[in-house]
Amino acid sequence: MVATAASARAGSGPGAVVVVGSINIDLTVAASPLPRPGETLTGSSFSTGLGGKGANQAVAAARAGATTTMVGAVGTDAFGSLALDALRADGVDVGRVQQVEGATGIAHIRVDARTGENTIVIVPEANGALTGPQVEEALRALAPSSPVVLLQLETPLEVTLATARACEELGLRLVLDPAPAAPLPDEVWAGVWLACPNETEAELLTGVKVTDVRSAERAARWFSERGVRQVVVTRGGRGTVVVGPGGTSDIPAFGVTPIDTTAAGDSFAGALGAAVAAGLAWPVALRRAAAAGALATTRVGASPSIPTAAEVDTYLRGR
């Protein structure tokens, strides 16, 4: 029998998570097929909503049941107010989000209405105003009650370095989703407790082409050799490869029909961070994260597609 959320959480609290990262407003269009260079097509839908890998993961952690604080920056434009209101609506604490003069970050997302695959262009804007000292100050203040920190790579490199340094010093569990993938100084990895790249990001960072479980394990070892304790390589419909002190595990994917893959990785990372913060057993945490990521692909949009803990419970019941 598969453990439900209620039984898995027995003896543990909801946990607390800090998310350091980007906050965007997503401008999403759907069409099928997507246009080729120089081609104009008529799309089937348009939507505006909260996005950015940081904000998405904050929403995912909050919906998974964690007490969640966001550390980031938005602009003074209308999009900034829209983003803050959306985060608050999911119970995310935005007291550590700066509002800086200028525009809020945006992402232009094109989704293939038939396959669910997407292409994304990001304009960082206010996200570039977040600084290392501001992040370090926030983490020191939040450390006593928030043992898990989620981080991505849509903010300046100094933010990545400062977050890793502070987490190592304060003994916090840093979960790094290295997206969009970019070379990082080795000192970053020393502060990372868990890295969760997808197969493309793993290849870009390690030089190992991920085509099967063995190649995913080789790529994961690259991170392990640099001090990362747990490595989770997500492979979409082919499942997840996990490498850590307990060895290597190949976790099958849940069978769903994807509509939009935009926030699947963020849903996975946020749910995993929440599960770790709650003290769930590692196999249970991974299973819940995989279910959250799978469910996110069955809905359109970024944050609107992220499931709640109750929805994950329902999905897992009987599987």
PDB file of C-alpha atoms in Angstrom:
ATOM      1  CA  MET A   1       0.000   0.000   0.000  1.00  0.00           C
ATOM      2  CA  VAL A   2       1.329   3.459  -0.918  1.00  0.00           C
ATOM      3  CA  ALA A   3       1.639   5.890   1.999  1.00  0.00           C
ATOM      4  CA  THR A   4      -0.784   8.785   1.856  1.00  0.00           C
ATOM      5  CA  ALA A   5       0.217  12.296   2.870  1.00  0.00           C
ATOM      6  CA  ALA A   6      -1.498  11.874   6.225  1.00  0.00           C
ATOM      7  CA  SER A   7       0.373   8.711   7.141  1.00  0.00           C
ATOM      8  CA  ALA A   8       3.651   9.937   5.674  1.00  0.00           C
ATOM      9  CA  ARG A   9       3.511  13.117   7.735  1.00  0.00           C
ATOM     10  CA  ALA A  10       2.804  11.373  11.016  1.00  0.00           C
ATOM     11  CA  GLY A  11       5.126  12.806  13.650  1.00  0.00           C
ATOM     12  CA  SER A  12       6.300  15.696  11.469  1.00  0.00           C
ATOM     13  CA  GLY A  13       5.154  19.280  11.068  1.00  0.00           C
ATOM     14  CA  PRO A  14       4.518  21.130   7.832  1.00  0.00           C
ATOM     15  CA  GLY A  15       8.077  22.469   7.648  1.00  0.00           C
ATOM     16  CA  ALA A  16       9.300  25.847   6.450  1.00  0.00           C
ATOM     17  CA  VAL A  17      10.941  26.778   3.165  1.00  0.00           C
ATOM     18  CA  VAL A  18      12.703  29.903   1.885  1.00  0.00           C
ATOM     19  CA  VAL A  19      12.774  30.449  -1.860  1.00  0.00           C
ATOM     20  CA  VAL A  20      15.461  32.716  -3.311  1.00  0.00           C
ATOM     21  CA  GLY A  21      14.808  33.488  -6.941  1.00  0.00           C
ATOM     22  CA  SER A  22      13.045  35.155  -9.802  1.00  0.00           C
ATOM     23  CA  ILE A  23       9.562  36.620  -9.931  1.00  0.00           C
ATOM     24  CA  ASN A  24       8.065  37.162 -13.379  1.00  0.00           C
ATOM     25  CA  ILE A  25       4.776  37.738 -15.044  1.00  0.00           C
ATOM     26  CA  ASP A  26       4.220  35.140 -17.758  1.00  0.00           C
ATOM     27  CA  LEU A  27       2.726  36.162 -21.103  1.00  0.00           C
ATOM     28  CA  THR A  28       1.705  32.842 -22.644  1.00  0.00           C
ATOM     29  CA  VAL A  29       0.422  32.099 -26.138  1.00  0.00           C
ATOM     30  CA  ALA A  30      -0.634  28.691 -27.440  1.00  0.00           C
ATOM     31  CA  ALA A  31      -0.574  27.530 -31.043  1.00  0.00           C
ATOM     32  CA  SER A  32      -0.021  24.326 -32.982  1.00  0.00           C
ATOM     33  CA  PRO A  33       2.311  24.033 -34.653  1.00  0.00           C
ATOM     34  CA  LEU A  34       4.569  26.775 -33.320  1.00  0.00           C
ATOM     35  CA  PRO A  35       5.713  29.215 -36.014  1.00  0.00           C
ATOM     36  CA  ARG A  36       9.012  28.811 -37.783  1.00  0.00           C
ATOM     37  CA  PRO A  37      11.403  31.776 -38.125  1.00  0.00           C
ATOM     38  CA  GLY A  38       9.736  34.443 -40.270  1.00  0.00           C
ATOM     39  CA  GLU A  39       6.315  32.762 -40.098  1.00  0.00           C
ATOM     40  CA  THR A  40       3.150  34.269 -38.600  1.00  0.00           C
ATOM     41  CA  LEU A  41       0.392  32.009 -37.284  1.00  0.00           C
ATOM     42  CA  THR A  42      -2.889  32.521 -35.454  1.00  0.00           C
ATOM     43  CA  GLY A  43      -2.769  31.172 -31.907  1.00  0.00           C
ATOM     44  CA  SER A  44      -5.524  29.506 -29.921  1.00  0.00           C
ATOM     45  CA  SER A  45      -5.161  31.243 -26.529  1.00  0.00           C
ATOM     46  CA  PHE A  46      -3.377  33.928 -24.500  1.00  0.00           C
ATOM     47  CA  SER A  47      -2.978  34.271 -20.734  1.00  0.00           C
ATOM     48  CA  THR A  48      -1.184  36.464 -18.202  1.00  0.00           C
ATOM     49  CA  GLY A  49      -0.121  35.109 -14.822  1.00  0.00           C
ATOM     50  CA  LEU A  50       2.513  34.685 -12.152  1.00  0.00           C
ATOM     51  CA  GLY A  51       5.733  33.004 -13.234  1.00  0.00           C
ATOM     52  CA  GLY A  52       9.472  32.971 -12.765  1.00  0.00           C
ATOM     53  CA  LYS A  53      11.175  29.864 -11.464  1.00  0.00           C
ATOM     54  CA  GLY A  54      11.502  31.324  -7.987  1.00  0.00           C
ATOM     55  CA  ALA A  55       7.858  32.343  -7.699  1.00  0.00           C
ATOM     56  CA  ASN A  56       6.696  29.061  -9.207  1.00  0.00           C
ATOM     57  CA  GLN A  57       8.686  27.076  -6.652  1.00  0.00           C
ATOM     58  CA  ALA A  58       7.384  29.252  -3.826  1.00  0.00           C
ATOM     59  CA  VAL A  59       3.814  28.555  -4.925  1.00  0.00           C
ATOM     60  CA  ALA A  60       4.608  24.845  -5.273  1.00  0.00           C
ATOM     61  CA  ALA A  61       6.099  24.663  -1.776  1.00  0.00           C
ATOM     62  CA  ALA A  62       3.170  26.569  -0.271  1.00  0.00           C
ATOM     63  CA  ARG A  63       0.588  24.404  -2.016  1.00  0.00           C
ATOM     64  CA  ALA A  64       2.483  21.337  -0.804  1.00  0.00           C
ATOM     65  CA  GLY A  65       1.907  22.543   2.753  1.00  0.00           C
ATOM     66  CA  ALA A  66       5.140  24.325   3.671  1.00  0.00           C
ATOM     67  CA  THR A  67       5.314  27.690   5.414  1.00  0.00           C
ATOM     68  CA  THR A  68       6.964  29.583   2.572  1.00  0.00           C
ATOM     69  CA  THR A  69       8.903  32.855   2.370  1.00  0.00           C
ATOM     70  CA  MET A  70       9.938  34.432  -0.933  1.00  0.00           C
ATOM     71  CA  VAL A  71      13.178  36.403  -1.330  1.00  0.00           C
ATOM     72  CA  GLY A  72      13.265  38.324  -4.607  1.00  0.00           C
ATOM     73  CA  ALA A  73      12.470  41.586  -6.370  1.00  0.00           C
ATOM     74  CA  VAL A  74       9.669  43.080  -8.462  1.00  0.00           C
ATOM     75  CA  GLY A  75       9.264  46.437 -10.173  1.00  0.00           C
ATOM     76  CA  THR A  76       7.014  49.384  -9.414  1.00  0.00           C
ATOM     77  CA  ASP A  77       4.882  48.722 -12.500  1.00  0.00           C
ATOM     78  CA  ALA A  78       1.441  47.102 -12.559  1.00  0.00           C
ATOM     79  CA  PHE A  79       3.043  43.687 -13.096  1.00  0.00           C
ATOM     80  CA  GLY A  80       4.836  44.043  -9.750  1.00  0.00           C
ATOM     81  CA  SER A  81       1.586  44.469  -7.846  1.00  0.00           C
ATOM     82  CA  LEU A  82       0.043  41.597  -9.808  1.00  0.00           C
ATOM     83  CA  ALA A  83       2.931  39.296  -8.857  1.00  0.00           C
ATOM     84  CA  LEU A  84       2.832  40.209  -5.155  1.00  0.00           C
ATOM     85  CA  ASP A  85      -0.934  39.731  -4.983  1.00  0.00           C
ATOM     86  CA  ALA A  86      -0.645  36.325  -6.645  1.00  0.00           C
ATOM     87  CA  LEU A  87       2.030  35.164  -4.182  1.00  0.00           C
ATOM     88  CA  ARG A  88      -0.012  36.378  -1.213  1.00  0.00           C
ATOM     89  CA  ALA A  89      -3.067  34.566  -2.548  1.00  0.00           C
ATOM     90  CA  ASP A  90      -1.179  31.283  -2.104  1.00  0.00           C
ATOM     91  CA  GLY A  91      -0.070  32.196   1.401  1.00  0.00           C
ATOM     92  CA  VAL A  92       3.530  33.012   0.476  1.00  0.00           C
ATOM     93  CA  ASP A  93       5.202  35.549   2.791  1.00  0.00           C
ATOM     94  CA  VAL A  94       6.428  38.411   0.572  1.00  0.00           C
ATOM     95  CA  GLY A  95       7.941  40.506   3.349  1.00  0.00           C
ATOM     96  CA  ARG A  96      11.404  39.815   1.919  1.00  0.00           C
ATOM     97  CA  VAL A  97      10.482  40.790  -1.651  1.00  0.00           C
ATOM     98  CA  GLN A  98      11.897  44.181  -2.664  1.00  0.00           C
ATOM     99  CA  GLN A  99       9.979  46.558  -4.900  1.00  0.00           C
ATOM    100  CA  VAL A 100      12.514  48.434  -7.032  1.00  0.00           C
ATOM    101  CA  GLU A 101      12.052  51.293  -9.478  1.00  0.00           C
ATOM    102  CA  GLY A 102      11.308  50.058 -12.983  1.00  0.00           C
ATOM    103  CA  ALA A 103       9.799  47.006 -14.636  1.00  0.00           C
ATOM    104  CA  THR A 104       9.019  43.562 -13.247  1.00  0.00           C
ATOM    105  CA  GLY A 105      10.568  40.548 -14.949  1.00  0.00           C
ATOM    106  CA  ILE A 106       8.545  38.971 -17.740  1.00  0.00           C
ATOM    107  CA  ALA A 107       8.607  35.690 -19.630  1.00  0.00           C
ATOM    108  CA  HIS A 108       7.198  35.250 -23.106  1.00  0.00           C
ATOM    109  CA  ILE A 109       6.097  31.620 -23.381  1.00  0.00           C
ATOM    110  CA  ARG A 110       4.999  29.866 -26.563  1.00  0.00           C
ATOM    111  CA  VAL A 111       3.251  26.528 -26.033  1.00  0.00           C
ATOM    112  CA  ASP A 112       2.530  23.932 -28.697  1.00  0.00           C
ATOM    113  CA  ALA A 113      -1.174  23.298 -28.117  1.00  0.00           C
ATOM    114  CA  ARG A 114      -0.862  19.747 -29.428  1.00  0.00           C
ATOM    115  CA  THR A 115       2.251  18.412 -27.671  1.00  0.00           C
ATOM    116  CA  GLY A 116       2.505  20.698 -24.623  1.00  0.00           C
ATOM    117  CA  GLU A 117       6.149  21.504 -25.364  1.00  0.00           C
ATOM    118  CA  ASN A 118       7.208  25.123 -24.964  1.00  0.00           C
ATOM    119  CA  THR A 119       9.800  27.762 -25.766  1.00  0.00           C
ATOM    120  CA  ILE A 120      10.479  30.647 -23.386  1.00  0.00           C
ATOM    121  CA  VAL A 121      12.193  34.047 -23.637  1.00  0.00           C
ATOM    122  CA  ILE A 122      12.890  35.740 -20.279  1.00  0.00           C
ATOM    123  CA  VAL A 123      13.547  39.445 -19.695  1.00  0.00           C
ATOM    124  CA  PRO A 124      14.890  39.645 -16.081  1.00  0.00           C
ATOM    125  CA  GLU A 125      14.279  43.372 -15.339  1.00  0.00           C
ATOM    126  CA  ALA A 126      13.819  43.725 -11.512  1.00  0.00           C
ATOM    127  CA  ASN A 127      15.227  40.245 -10.872  1.00  0.00           C
ATOM    128  CA  GLY A 128      18.635  41.684 -11.705  1.00  0.00           C
ATOM    129  CA  ALA A 129      18.366  44.085  -8.758  1.00  0.00           C
ATOM    130  CA  LEU A 130      18.533  41.343  -6.121  1.00  0.00           C
ATOM    131  CA  THR A 131      21.942  41.381  -4.395  1.00  0.00           C
ATOM    132  CA  GLY A 132      24.066  38.956  -2.409  1.00  0.00           C
ATOM    133  CA  PRO A 133      24.071  40.991   0.835  1.00  0.00           C
ATOM    134  CA  GLN A 134      20.287  41.261   0.757  1.00  0.00           C
ATOM    135  CA  VAL A 135      19.951  37.510   0.397  1.00  0.00           C
ATOM    136  CA  GLU A 136      22.475  36.784   3.148  1.00  0.00           C
ATOM    137  CA  GLU A 137      20.630  39.136   5.514  1.00  0.00           C
ATOM    138  CA  ALA A 138      17.330  37.423   4.785  1.00  0.00           C
ATOM    139  CA  LEU A 139      18.721  33.914   5.256  1.00  0.00           C
ATOM    140  CA  ARG A 140      20.370  34.794   8.565  1.00  0.00           C
ATOM    141  CA  ALA A 141      17.079  36.189   9.833  1.00  0.00           C
ATOM    142  CA  LEU A 142      15.048  33.208   8.614  1.00  0.00           C
ATOM    143  CA  ALA A 143      17.527  30.394   9.347  1.00  0.00           C
ATOM    144  CA  PRO A 144      16.313  29.484  12.850  1.00  0.00           C
ATOM    145  CA  SER A 145      12.888  28.462  11.552  1.00  0.00           C
ATOM    146  CA  SER A 146      13.503  27.594   7.873  1.00  0.00           C
ATOM    147  CA  PRO A 147      15.911  24.685   7.329  1.00  0.00           C
ATOM    148  CA  VAL A 148      15.340  24.297   3.558  1.00  0.00           C
ATOM    149  CA  VAL A 149      16.232  26.856   0.873  1.00  0.00           C
ATOM    150  CA  LEU A 150      15.258  26.616  -2.802  1.00  0.00           C
ATOM    151  CA  LEU A 151      17.375  28.367  -5.443  1.00  0.00           C
ATOM    152  CA  GLN A 152      17.445  28.615  -9.250  1.00  0.00           C
ATOM    153  CA  LEU A 153      19.616  30.499 -11.746  1.00  0.00           C
ATOM    154  CA  GLU A 154      17.356  33.325 -12.974  1.00  0.00           C
ATOM    155  CA  THR A 155      18.990  35.886 -10.668  1.00  0.00           C
ATOM    156  CA  PRO A 156      22.541  37.342 -10.729  1.00  0.00           C
ATOM    157  CA  LEU A 157      25.508  35.051 -10.069  1.00  0.00           C
ATOM    158  CA  GLU A 158      26.334  36.973  -6.887  1.00  0.00           C
ATOM    159  CA  VAL A 159      22.951  35.864  -5.508  1.00  0.00           C
ATOM    160  CA  THR A 160      23.781  32.222  -6.257  1.00  0.00           C
ATOM    161  CA  LEU A 161      27.178  32.537  -4.577  1.00  0.00           C
ATOM    162  CA  ALA A 162      25.776  34.343  -1.544  1.00  0.00           C
ATOM    163  CA  THR A 163      22.969  31.825  -1.093  1.00  0.00           C
ATOM    164  CA  ALA A 164      25.314  28.835  -1.284  1.00  0.00           C
ATOM    165  CA  ARG A 165      27.794  30.473   1.084  1.00  0.00           C
ATOM    166  CA  ALA A 166      25.124  31.381   3.644  1.00  0.00           C
ATOM    167  CA  CYS A 167      23.497  27.946   3.519  1.00  0.00           C
ATOM    168  CA  GLU A 168      26.832  26.219   4.091  1.00  0.00           C
ATOM    169  CA  GLU A 169      27.661  28.530   6.994  1.00  0.00           C
ATOM    170  CA  LEU A 170      24.211  28.308   8.587  1.00  0.00           C
ATOM    171  CA  GLY A 171      23.733  24.583   8.060  1.00  0.00           C
ATOM    172  CA  LEU A 172      20.700  24.988   5.790  1.00  0.00           C
ATOM    173  CA  ARG A 173      19.692  22.410   3.186  1.00  0.00           C
ATOM    174  CA  LEU A 174      20.050  24.132  -0.169  1.00  0.00           C
ATOM    175  CA  VAL A 175      18.070  22.636  -3.051  1.00  0.00           C
ATOM    176  CA  LEU A 176      19.448  24.007  -6.334  1.00  0.00           C
ATOM    177  CA  ASP A 177      17.507  23.715  -9.566  1.00  0.00           C
ATOM    178  CA  PRO A 178      20.295  24.743 -11.989  1.00  0.00           C
ATOM    179  CA  ALA A 179      18.080  26.347 -14.595  1.00  0.00           C
ATOM    180  CA  PRO A 180      18.653  27.981 -16.915  1.00  0.00           C
ATOM    181  CA  ALA A 181      21.882  25.978 -16.918  1.00  0.00           C
ATOM    182  CA  ALA A 182      25.093  28.019 -16.745  1.00  0.00           C
ATOM    183  CA  PRO A 183      28.653  27.253 -15.610  1.00  0.00           C
ATOM    184  CA  LEU A 184      29.084  27.888 -11.888  1.00  0.00           C
ATOM    185  CA  PRO A 185      32.192  28.294  -9.702  1.00  0.00           C
ATOM    186  CA  ASP A 186      33.025  25.119  -7.785  1.00  0.00           C
ATOM    187  CA  GLU A 187      32.488  26.962  -4.491  1.00  0.00           C
ATOM    188  CA  VAL A 188      28.750  27.012  -5.210  1.00  0.00           C
ATOM    189  CA  TRP A 189      28.468  23.233  -5.200  1.00  0.00           C
ATOM    190  CA  ALA A 190      30.034  22.941  -1.751  1.00  0.00           C
ATOM    191  CA  GLY A 191      26.979  24.682  -0.324  1.00  0.00           C
ATOM    192  CA  VAL A 192      24.402  22.612  -2.221  1.00  0.00           C
ATOM    193  CA  TRP A 193      22.666  19.775  -0.385  1.00  0.00           C
ATOM    194  CA  LEU A 194      20.557  18.646  -3.352  1.00  0.00           C
ATOM    195  CA  ALA A 195      20.812  19.411  -7.073  1.00  0.00           C
ATOM    196  CA  CYS A 196      17.847  18.628  -9.317  1.00  0.00           C
ATOM    197  CA  PRO A 197      18.725  19.292 -12.972  1.00  0.00           C
ATOM    198  CA  ASN A 198      16.714  17.914 -15.842  1.00  0.00           C
ATOM    199  CA  GLU A 199      18.558  15.827 -18.419  1.00  0.00           C
ATOM    200  CA  THR A 200      19.329  18.796 -20.688  1.00  0.00           C
ATOM    201  CA  GLU A 201      20.691  20.894 -17.819  1.00  0.00           C
ATOM    202  CA  ALA A 202      22.725  17.945 -16.553  1.00  0.00           C
ATOM    203  CA  GLU A 203      24.329  17.560 -19.969  1.00  0.00           C
ATOM    204  CA  LEU A 204      25.100  21.277 -20.308  1.00  0.00           C
ATOM    205  CA  LEU A 205      26.752  21.394 -16.877  1.00  0.00           C
ATOM    206  CA  THR A 206      28.613  18.086 -16.919  1.00  0.00           C
ATOM    207  CA  GLY A 207      29.282  17.376 -20.584  1.00  0.00           C
ATOM    208  CA  VAL A 208      27.629  13.959 -20.206  1.00  0.00           C
ATOM    209  CA  LYS A 209      24.821  13.325 -22.712  1.00  0.00           C
ATOM    210  CA  VAL A 210      21.966  11.837 -20.721  1.00  0.00           C
ATOM    211  CA  THR A 211      20.252   9.126 -22.770  1.00  0.00           C
ATOM    212  CA  ASP A 212      19.556   6.395 -20.206  1.00  0.00           C
ATOM    213  CA  VAL A 213      19.902   5.522 -16.526  1.00  0.00           C
ATOM    214  CA  ARG A 214      23.641   4.839 -16.703  1.00  0.00           C
ATOM    215  CA  SER A 215      24.470   8.126 -18.402  1.00  0.00           C
ATOM    216  CA  ALA A 216      22.204   9.965 -15.944  1.00  0.00           C
ATOM    217  CA  GLU A 217      24.143   8.346 -13.111  1.00  0.00           C
ATOM    218  CA  ARG A 218      27.457   9.439 -14.653  1.00  0.00           C
ATOM    219  CA  ALA A 219      26.184  12.990 -14.907  1.00  0.00           C
ATOM    220  CA  ALA A 220      24.960  12.860 -11.304  1.00  0.00           C
ATOM    221  CA  ARG A 221      28.389  11.723 -10.133  1.00  0.00           C
ATOM    222  CA  TRP A 222      29.820  14.966 -11.542  1.00  0.00           C
ATOM    223  CA  PHE A 223      27.772  16.881  -8.984  1.00  0.00           C
ATOM    224  CA  SER A 224      28.586  14.415  -6.195  1.00  0.00           C
ATOM    225  CA  GLU A 225      32.303  14.825  -6.825  1.00  0.00           C
ATOM    226  CA  ARG A 226      31.888  18.553  -6.188  1.00  0.00           C
ATOM    227  CA  GLY A 227      30.263  18.084  -2.813  1.00  0.00           C
ATOM    228  CA  VAL A 228      26.540  17.793  -3.582  1.00  0.00           C
ATOM    229  CA  ARG A 229      24.997  15.209  -1.237  1.00  0.00           C
ATOM    230  CA  GLN A 230      21.905  14.224  -3.243  1.00  0.00           C
ATOM    231  CA  VAL A 231      21.421  14.492  -7.014  1.00  0.00           C
ATOM    232  CA  VAL A 232      18.082  14.073  -8.751  1.00  0.00           C
ATOM    233  CA  VAL A 233      18.137  14.016 -12.564  1.00  0.00           C
ATOM    234  CA  THR A 234      14.624  14.407 -13.963  1.00  0.00           C
ATOM    235  CA  ARG A 235      14.010  12.850 -17.382  1.00  0.00           C
ATOM    236  CA  GLY A 236      10.434  13.827 -18.208  1.00  0.00           C
ATOM    237  CA  GLY A 237       8.365  10.820 -19.278  1.00  0.00           C
ATOM    238  CA  ARG A 238      11.337   8.510 -18.736  1.00  0.00           C
ATOM    239  CA  GLY A 239      11.356   8.996 -14.982  1.00  0.00           C
ATOM    240  CA  THR A 240      13.918  10.223 -12.456  1.00  0.00           C
ATOM    241  CA  VAL A 241      17.402   9.006 -11.544  1.00  0.00           C
ATOM    242  CA  VAL A 242      18.490   9.652  -7.957  1.00  0.00           C
ATOM    243  CA  VAL A 243      22.105   9.356  -6.787  1.00  0.00           C
ATOM    244  CA  GLY A 244      23.169   9.816  -3.177  1.00  0.00           C
ATOM    245  CA  PRO A 245      24.751   8.151  -0.158  1.00  0.00           C
ATOM    246  CA  GLY A 246      22.228   5.316  -0.417  1.00  0.00           C
ATOM    247  CA  GLY A 247      23.185   4.459  -3.994  1.00  0.00           C
ATOM    248  CA  THR A 248      21.341   4.930  -7.278  1.00  0.00           C
ATOM    249  CA  SER A 249      17.586   4.656  -7.817  1.00  0.00           C
ATOM    250  CA  ASP A 250      15.593   4.753 -11.040  1.00  0.00           C
ATOM    251  CA  ILE A 251      12.079   6.045 -10.334  1.00  0.00           C
ATOM    252  CA  PRO A 252       9.527   5.466 -13.136  1.00  0.00           C
ATOM    253  CA  ALA A 253       7.493   8.389 -14.377  1.00  0.00           C
ATOM    254  CA  PHE A 254       3.777   8.670 -13.747  1.00  0.00           C
ATOM    255  CA  GLY A 255       1.735   8.084 -16.870  1.00  0.00           C
ATOM    256  CA  VAL A 256       0.004  11.344 -17.798  1.00  0.00           C
ATOM    257  CA  THR A 257      -0.860  13.061 -21.055  1.00  0.00           C
ATOM    258  CA  PRO A 258       1.002  16.405 -21.043  1.00  0.00           C
ATOM    259  CA  ILE A 259      -0.751  19.575 -22.147  1.00  0.00           C
ATOM    260  CA  ASP A 260       1.813  22.186 -21.014  1.00  0.00           C
ATOM    261  CA  THR A 261       5.198  21.374 -19.435  1.00  0.00           C
ATOM    262  CA  THR A 262       5.986  24.970 -18.409  1.00  0.00           C
ATOM    263  CA  ALA A 263       6.164  24.587 -14.596  1.00  0.00           C
ATOM    264  CA  ALA A 264       6.703  20.846 -14.239  1.00  0.00           C
ATOM    265  CA  GLY A 265      10.276  21.184 -12.976  1.00  0.00           C
ATOM    266  CA  ASP A 266       9.342  23.974 -10.584  1.00  0.00           C
ATOM    267  CA  SER A 267       6.411  21.964  -9.242  1.00  0.00           C
ATOM    268  CA  PHE A 268       8.769  19.032  -8.653  1.00  0.00           C
ATOM    269  CA  ALA A 269      11.395  21.154  -6.889  1.00  0.00           C
ATOM    270  CA  GLY A 270       8.902  23.041  -4.717  1.00  0.00           C
ATOM    271  CA  ALA A 271       7.090  19.897  -3.636  1.00  0.00           C
ATOM    272  CA  LEU A 272      10.387  18.150  -2.923  1.00  0.00           C
ATOM    273  CA  GLY A 273      11.634  21.066  -0.814  1.00  0.00           C
ATOM    274  CA  ALA A 274       8.382  21.093   1.157  1.00  0.00           C
ATOM    275  CA  ALA A 275       8.576  17.339   1.740  1.00  0.00           C
ATOM    276  CA  VAL A 276      12.187  17.553   2.935  1.00  0.00           C
ATOM    277  CA  ALA A 277      11.297  20.437   5.265  1.00  0.00           C
ATOM    278  CA  ALA A 278       8.417  18.370   6.669  1.00  0.00           C
ATOM    279  CA  GLY A 279      10.799  15.503   7.446  1.00  0.00           C
ATOM    280  CA  LEU A 280       9.130  12.978   5.155  1.00  0.00           C
ATOM    281  CA  ALA A 281      10.986   9.764   4.364  1.00  0.00           C
ATOM    282  CA  TRP A 282      13.175  10.233   1.282  1.00  0.00           C
ATOM    283  CA  PRO A 283      11.273   7.744  -0.969  1.00  0.00           C
ATOM    284  CA  VAL A 284       7.959   9.363   0.011  1.00  0.00           C
ATOM    285  CA  ALA A 285       9.334  12.851  -0.660  1.00  0.00           C
ATOM    286  CA  LEU A 286      10.542  11.820  -4.122  1.00  0.00           C
ATOM    287  CA  ARG A 287       7.250  10.143  -4.990  1.00  0.00           C
ATOM    288  CA  ARG A 288       5.217  13.179  -3.970  1.00  0.00           C
ATOM    289  CA  ALA A 289       7.524  15.496  -5.935  1.00  0.00           C
ATOM    290  CA  ALA A 290       7.263  13.297  -9.032  1.00  0.00           C
ATOM    291  CA  ALA A 291       3.465  13.265  -8.759  1.00  0.00           C
ATOM    292  CA  ALA A 292       3.361  17.055  -8.376  1.00  0.00           C
ATOM    293  CA  GLY A 293       5.547  17.492 -11.444  1.00  0.00           C
ATOM    294  CA  ALA A 294       3.437  15.086 -13.490  1.00  0.00           C
ATOM    295  CA  LEU A 295       0.159  16.745 -12.505  1.00  0.00           C
ATOM    296  CA  ALA A 296       1.537  20.166 -13.463  1.00  0.00           C
ATOM    297  CA  THR A 297       1.933  19.018 -17.071  1.00  0.00           C
ATOM    298  CA  THR A 298      -1.775  18.230 -17.352  1.00  0.00           C
ATOM    299  CA  ARG A 299      -2.802  21.890 -16.970  1.00  0.00           C
ATOM    300  CA  VAL A 300      -2.062  25.086 -18.870  1.00  0.00           C
ATOM    301  CA  GLY A 301       0.116  27.827 -17.393  1.00  0.00           C
ATOM    302  CA  ALA A 302       2.929  28.134 -14.877  1.00  0.00           C
ATOM    303  CA  SER A 303       1.714  28.726 -11.315  1.00  0.00           C
ATOM    304  CA  PRO A 304      -1.930  27.916 -12.222  1.00  0.00           C
ATOM    305  CA  SER A 305      -0.841  24.379 -13.129  1.00  0.00           C
ATOM    306  CA  ILE A 306       0.833  23.591  -9.802  1.00  0.00           C
ATOM    307  CA  PRO A 307      -1.166  21.074  -7.709  1.00  0.00           C
ATOM    308  CA  THR A 308      -2.021  21.267  -4.021  1.00  0.00           C
ATOM    309  CA  ALA A 309      -1.097  18.637  -1.436  1.00  0.00           C
ATOM    310  CA  ALA A 310      -4.687  17.388  -1.468  1.00  0.00           C
ATOM    311  CA  GLU A 311      -4.597  16.954  -5.249  1.00  0.00           C
ATOM    312  CA  VAL A 312      -1.355  15.008  -4.992  1.00  0.00           C
ATOM    313  CA  ASP A 313      -2.932  12.830  -2.269  1.00  0.00           C
ATOM    314  CA  THR A 314      -5.902  12.071  -4.499  1.00  0.00           C
ATOM    315  CA  TYR A 315      -3.678  11.277  -7.462  1.00  0.00           C
ATOM    316  CA  LEU A 316      -1.455   8.920  -5.456  1.00  0.00           C
ATOM    317  CA  ARG A 317      -4.303   7.142  -3.718  1.00  0.00           C
ATOM    318  CA  GLY A 318      -4.526   3.614  -5.075  1.00  0.00           C
ATOM    319  CA  ARG A 319      -1.354   3.870  -7.186  1.00  0.00           C
TER     320      ARG A 319
END
